[in-house]
GROMACS .gro file of N, CA and C in nm:
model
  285
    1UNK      N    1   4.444  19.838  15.450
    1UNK     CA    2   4.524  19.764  15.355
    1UNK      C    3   4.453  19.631  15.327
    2UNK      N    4   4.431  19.606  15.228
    2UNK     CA    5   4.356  19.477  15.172
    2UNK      C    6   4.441  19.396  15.109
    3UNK      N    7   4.469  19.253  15.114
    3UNK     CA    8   4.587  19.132  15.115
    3UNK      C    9   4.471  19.035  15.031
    4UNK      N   10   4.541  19.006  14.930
    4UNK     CA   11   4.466  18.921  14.815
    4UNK      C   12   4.500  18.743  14.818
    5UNK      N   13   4.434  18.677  14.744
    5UNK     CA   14   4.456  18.569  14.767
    5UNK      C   15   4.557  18.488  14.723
    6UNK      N   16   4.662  18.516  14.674
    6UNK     CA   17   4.821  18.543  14.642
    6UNK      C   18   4.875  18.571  14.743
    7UNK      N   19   4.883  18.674  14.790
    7UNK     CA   20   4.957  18.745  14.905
    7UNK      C   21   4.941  18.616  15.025
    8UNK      N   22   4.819  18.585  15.046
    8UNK     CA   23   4.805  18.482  15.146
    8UNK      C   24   4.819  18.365  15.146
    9UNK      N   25   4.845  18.321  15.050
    9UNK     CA   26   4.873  18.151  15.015
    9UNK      C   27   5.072  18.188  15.026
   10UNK      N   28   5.103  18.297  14.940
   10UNK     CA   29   5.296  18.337  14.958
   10UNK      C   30   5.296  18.302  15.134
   11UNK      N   31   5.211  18.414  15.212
   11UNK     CA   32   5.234  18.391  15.358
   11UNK      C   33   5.273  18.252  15.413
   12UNK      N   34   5.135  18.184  15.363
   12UNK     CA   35   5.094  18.060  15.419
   12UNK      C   36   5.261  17.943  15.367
   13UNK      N   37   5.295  18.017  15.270
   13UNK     CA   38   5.383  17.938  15.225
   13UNK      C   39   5.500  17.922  15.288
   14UNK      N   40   5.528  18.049  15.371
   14UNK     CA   41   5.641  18.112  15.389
   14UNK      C   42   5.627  18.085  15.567
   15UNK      N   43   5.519  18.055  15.596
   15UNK     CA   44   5.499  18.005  15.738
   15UNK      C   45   5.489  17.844  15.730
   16UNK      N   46   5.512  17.797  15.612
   16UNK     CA   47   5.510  17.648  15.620
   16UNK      C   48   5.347  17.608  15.641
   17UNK      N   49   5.254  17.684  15.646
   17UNK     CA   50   5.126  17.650  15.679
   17UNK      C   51   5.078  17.589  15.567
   18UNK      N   52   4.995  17.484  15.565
   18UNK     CA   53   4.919  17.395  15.448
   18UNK      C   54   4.764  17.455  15.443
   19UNK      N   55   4.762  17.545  15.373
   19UNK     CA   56   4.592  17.579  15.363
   19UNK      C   57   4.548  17.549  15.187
   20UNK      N   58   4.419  17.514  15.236
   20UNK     CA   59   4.332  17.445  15.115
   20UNK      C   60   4.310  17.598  14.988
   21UNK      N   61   4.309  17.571  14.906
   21UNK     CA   62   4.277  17.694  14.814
   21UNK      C   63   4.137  17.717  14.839
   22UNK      N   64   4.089  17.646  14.871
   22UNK     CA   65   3.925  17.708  14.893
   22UNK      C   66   3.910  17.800  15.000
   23UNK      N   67   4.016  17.779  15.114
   23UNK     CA   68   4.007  17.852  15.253
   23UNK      C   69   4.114  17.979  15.219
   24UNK      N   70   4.189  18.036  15.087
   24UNK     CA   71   4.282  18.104  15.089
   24UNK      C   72   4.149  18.223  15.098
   25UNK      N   73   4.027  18.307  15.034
   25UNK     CA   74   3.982  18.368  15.050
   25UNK      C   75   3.957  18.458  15.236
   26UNK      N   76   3.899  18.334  15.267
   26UNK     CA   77   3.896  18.386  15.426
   26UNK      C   78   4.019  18.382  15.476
   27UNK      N   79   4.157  18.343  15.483
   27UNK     CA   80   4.266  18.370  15.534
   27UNK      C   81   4.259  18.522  15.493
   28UNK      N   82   4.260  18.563  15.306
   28UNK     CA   83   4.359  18.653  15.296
   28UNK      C   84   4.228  18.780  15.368
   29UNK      N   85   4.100  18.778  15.404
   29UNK     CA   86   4.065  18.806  15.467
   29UNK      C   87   4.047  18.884  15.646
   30UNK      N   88   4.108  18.802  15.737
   30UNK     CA   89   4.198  18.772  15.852
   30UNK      C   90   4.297  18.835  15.827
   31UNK      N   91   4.412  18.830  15.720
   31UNK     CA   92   4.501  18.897  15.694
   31UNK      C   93   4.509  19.016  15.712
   32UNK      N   94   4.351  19.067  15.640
   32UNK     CA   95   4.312  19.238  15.638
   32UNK      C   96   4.284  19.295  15.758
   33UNK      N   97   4.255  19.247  15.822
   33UNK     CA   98   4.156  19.250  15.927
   33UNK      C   99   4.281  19.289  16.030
   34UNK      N  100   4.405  19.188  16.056
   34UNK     CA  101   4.520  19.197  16.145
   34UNK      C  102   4.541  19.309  16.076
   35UNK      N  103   4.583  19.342  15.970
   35UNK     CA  104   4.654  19.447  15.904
   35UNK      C  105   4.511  19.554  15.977
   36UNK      N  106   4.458  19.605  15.951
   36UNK     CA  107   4.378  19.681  15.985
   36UNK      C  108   4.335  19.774  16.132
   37UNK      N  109   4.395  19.658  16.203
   37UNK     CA  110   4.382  19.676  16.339
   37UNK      C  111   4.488  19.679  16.353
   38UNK      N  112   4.638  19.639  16.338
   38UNK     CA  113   4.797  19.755  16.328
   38UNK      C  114   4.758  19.876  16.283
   39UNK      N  115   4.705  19.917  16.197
   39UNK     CA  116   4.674  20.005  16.130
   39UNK      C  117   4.602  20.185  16.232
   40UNK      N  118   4.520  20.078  16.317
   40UNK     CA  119   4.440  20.166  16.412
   40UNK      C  120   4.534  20.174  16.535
   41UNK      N  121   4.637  20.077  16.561
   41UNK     CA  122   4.718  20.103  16.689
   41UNK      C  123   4.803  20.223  16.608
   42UNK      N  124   4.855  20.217  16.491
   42UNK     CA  125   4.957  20.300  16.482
   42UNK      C  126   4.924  20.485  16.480
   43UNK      N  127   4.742  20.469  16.506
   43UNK     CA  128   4.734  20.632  16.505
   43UNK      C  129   4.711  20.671  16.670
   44UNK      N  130   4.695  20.588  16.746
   44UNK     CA  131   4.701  20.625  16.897
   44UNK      C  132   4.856  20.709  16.929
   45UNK      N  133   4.823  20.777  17.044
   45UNK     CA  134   4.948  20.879  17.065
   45UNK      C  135   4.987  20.837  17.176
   46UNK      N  136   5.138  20.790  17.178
   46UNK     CA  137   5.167  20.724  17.265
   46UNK      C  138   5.305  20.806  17.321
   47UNK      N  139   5.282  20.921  17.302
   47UNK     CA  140   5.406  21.035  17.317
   47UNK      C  141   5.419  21.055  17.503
   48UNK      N  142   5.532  20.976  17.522
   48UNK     CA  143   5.545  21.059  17.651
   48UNK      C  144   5.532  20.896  17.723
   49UNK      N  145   5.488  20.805  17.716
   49UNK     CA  146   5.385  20.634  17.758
   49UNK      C  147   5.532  20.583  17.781
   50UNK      N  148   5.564  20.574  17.921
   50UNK     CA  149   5.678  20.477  17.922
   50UNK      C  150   5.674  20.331  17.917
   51UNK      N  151   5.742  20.303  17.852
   51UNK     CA  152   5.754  20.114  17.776
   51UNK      C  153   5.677  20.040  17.889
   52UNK      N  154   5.620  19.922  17.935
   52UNK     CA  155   5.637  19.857  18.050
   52UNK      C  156   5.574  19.699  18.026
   53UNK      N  157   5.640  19.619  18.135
   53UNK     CA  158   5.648  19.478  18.093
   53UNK      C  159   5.525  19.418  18.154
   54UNK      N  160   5.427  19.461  18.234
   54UNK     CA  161   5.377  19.456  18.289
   54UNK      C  162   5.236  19.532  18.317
   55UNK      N  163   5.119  19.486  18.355
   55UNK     CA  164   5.015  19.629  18.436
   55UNK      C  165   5.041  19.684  18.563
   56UNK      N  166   5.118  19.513  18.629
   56UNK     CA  167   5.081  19.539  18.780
   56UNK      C  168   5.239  19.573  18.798
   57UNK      N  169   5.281  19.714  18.845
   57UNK     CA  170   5.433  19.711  18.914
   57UNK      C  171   5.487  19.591  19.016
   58UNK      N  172   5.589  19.575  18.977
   58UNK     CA  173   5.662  19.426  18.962
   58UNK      C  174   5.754  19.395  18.938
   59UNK      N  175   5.905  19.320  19.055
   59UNK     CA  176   6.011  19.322  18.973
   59UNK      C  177   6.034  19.154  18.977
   60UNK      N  178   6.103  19.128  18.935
   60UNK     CA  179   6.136  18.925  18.952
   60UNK      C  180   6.226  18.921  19.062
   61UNK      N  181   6.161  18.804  19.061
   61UNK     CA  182   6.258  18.760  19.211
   61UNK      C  183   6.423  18.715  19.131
   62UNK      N  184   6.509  18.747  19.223
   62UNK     CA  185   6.653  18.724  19.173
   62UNK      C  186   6.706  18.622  19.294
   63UNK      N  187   6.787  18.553  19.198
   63UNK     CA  188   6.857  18.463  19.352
   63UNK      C  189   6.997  18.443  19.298
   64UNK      N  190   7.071  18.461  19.418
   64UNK     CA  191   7.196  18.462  19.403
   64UNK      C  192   7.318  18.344  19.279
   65UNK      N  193   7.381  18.442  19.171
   65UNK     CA  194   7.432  18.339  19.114
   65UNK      C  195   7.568  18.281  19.128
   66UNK      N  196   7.531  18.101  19.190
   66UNK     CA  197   7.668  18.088  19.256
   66UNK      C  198   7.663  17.958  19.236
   67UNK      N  199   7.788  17.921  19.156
   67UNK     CA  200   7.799  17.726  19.151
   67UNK      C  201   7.767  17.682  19.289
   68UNK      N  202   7.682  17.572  19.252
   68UNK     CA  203   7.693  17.463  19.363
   68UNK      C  204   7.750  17.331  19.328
   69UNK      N  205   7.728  17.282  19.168
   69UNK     CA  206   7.813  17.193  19.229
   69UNK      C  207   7.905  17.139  19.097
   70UNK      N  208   7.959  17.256  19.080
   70UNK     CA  209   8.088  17.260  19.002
   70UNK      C  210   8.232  17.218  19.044
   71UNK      N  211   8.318  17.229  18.961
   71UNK     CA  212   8.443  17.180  19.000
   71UNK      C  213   8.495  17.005  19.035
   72UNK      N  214   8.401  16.910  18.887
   72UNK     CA  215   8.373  16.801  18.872
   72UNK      C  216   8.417  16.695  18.718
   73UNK      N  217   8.540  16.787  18.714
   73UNK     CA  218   8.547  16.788  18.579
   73UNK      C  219   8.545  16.632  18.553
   74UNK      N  220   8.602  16.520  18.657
   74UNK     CA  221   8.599  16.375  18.623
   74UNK      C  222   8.457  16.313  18.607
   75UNK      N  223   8.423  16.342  18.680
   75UNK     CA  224   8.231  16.285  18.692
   75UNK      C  225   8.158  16.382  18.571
   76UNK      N  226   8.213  16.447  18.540
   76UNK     CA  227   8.132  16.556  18.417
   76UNK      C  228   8.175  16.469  18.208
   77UNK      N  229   8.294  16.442  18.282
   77UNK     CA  230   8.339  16.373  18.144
   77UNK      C  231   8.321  16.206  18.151
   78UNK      N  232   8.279  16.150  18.275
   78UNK     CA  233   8.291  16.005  18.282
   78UNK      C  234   8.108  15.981  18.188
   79UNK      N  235   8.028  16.108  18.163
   79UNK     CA  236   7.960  16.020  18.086
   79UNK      C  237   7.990  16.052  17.906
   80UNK      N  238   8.090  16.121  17.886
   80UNK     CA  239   8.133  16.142  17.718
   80UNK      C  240   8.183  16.017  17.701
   81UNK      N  241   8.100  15.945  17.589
   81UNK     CA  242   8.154  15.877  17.468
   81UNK      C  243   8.344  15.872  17.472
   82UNK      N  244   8.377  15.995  17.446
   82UNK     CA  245   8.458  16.001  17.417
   82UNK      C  246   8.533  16.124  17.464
   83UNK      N  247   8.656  16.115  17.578
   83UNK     CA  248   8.738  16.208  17.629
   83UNK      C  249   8.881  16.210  17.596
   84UNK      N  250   8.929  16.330  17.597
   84UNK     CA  251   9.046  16.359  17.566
   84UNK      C  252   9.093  16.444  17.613
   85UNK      N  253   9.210  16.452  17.711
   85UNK     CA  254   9.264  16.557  17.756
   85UNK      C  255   9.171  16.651  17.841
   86UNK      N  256   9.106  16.621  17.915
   86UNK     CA  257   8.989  16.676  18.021
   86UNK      C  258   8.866  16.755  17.912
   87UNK      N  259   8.880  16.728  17.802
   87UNK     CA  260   8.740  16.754  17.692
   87UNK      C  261   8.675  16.667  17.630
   88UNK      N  262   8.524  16.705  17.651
   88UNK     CA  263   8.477  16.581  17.522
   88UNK      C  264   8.545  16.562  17.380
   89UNK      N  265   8.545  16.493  17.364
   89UNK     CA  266   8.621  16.456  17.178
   89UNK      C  267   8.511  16.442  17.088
   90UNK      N  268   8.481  16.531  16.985
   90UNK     CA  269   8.422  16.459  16.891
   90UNK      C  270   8.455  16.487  16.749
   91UNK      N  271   8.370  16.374  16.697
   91UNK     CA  272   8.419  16.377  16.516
   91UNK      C  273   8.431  16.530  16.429
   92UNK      N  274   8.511  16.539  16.379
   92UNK     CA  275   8.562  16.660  16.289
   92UNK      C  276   8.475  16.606  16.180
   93UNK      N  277   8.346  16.795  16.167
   93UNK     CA  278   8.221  16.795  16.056
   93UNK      C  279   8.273  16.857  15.973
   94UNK      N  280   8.365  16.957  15.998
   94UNK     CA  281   8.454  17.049  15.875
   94UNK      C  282   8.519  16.995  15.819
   95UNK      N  283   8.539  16.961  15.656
   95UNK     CA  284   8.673  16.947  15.609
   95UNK      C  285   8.752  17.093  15.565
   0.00000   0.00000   0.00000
């Protein structure tokens, strides 16, 4: 698939990226090139290849989930601006 120098300045546009019109050639270039090489992953046969997050088998370490130091609701609101009724208060953005 070949990506023209339109196509790559829209990208560039659409990624917020600032590229020079002189450099849109070799972007939309690069462009082809990524496209090209999706292109070659999508004919490999991957029938049967279970998903994996990893090379090396591996699970994460887990650690137990348990407040420590909850149940503070005065010291939790003594630094709001502004409290009310055991909640922060703030200005109404909806009319």
């Amino acid at each position: 698939m070949s990506i023209d120098t339109t196509t790559a300045a829209r990208v560039a546009k659409l990624a917020r990226i600032k590229v020079e019109e002189a450099d849109l050639p070799e972007l939309a270039k690069e462009f082809s090139a990524m496209l090209g090489f999706i292109e070659q992953l999508n004919e490999v046969d991957v029938e049967g290849v279970d998903p994996m997050t990893s090379v090396t088998p591996q699970r994460l370490k887990r650690r137990a989930d348990v407040v420590t130091d909850g149940d503070q609701p005065e010291a939790v609101l003594k630094n709001a601006p502004d409290a009310r009724e055991g909640f922060f208060a703030v200005p109404k953005v909806v009319e």
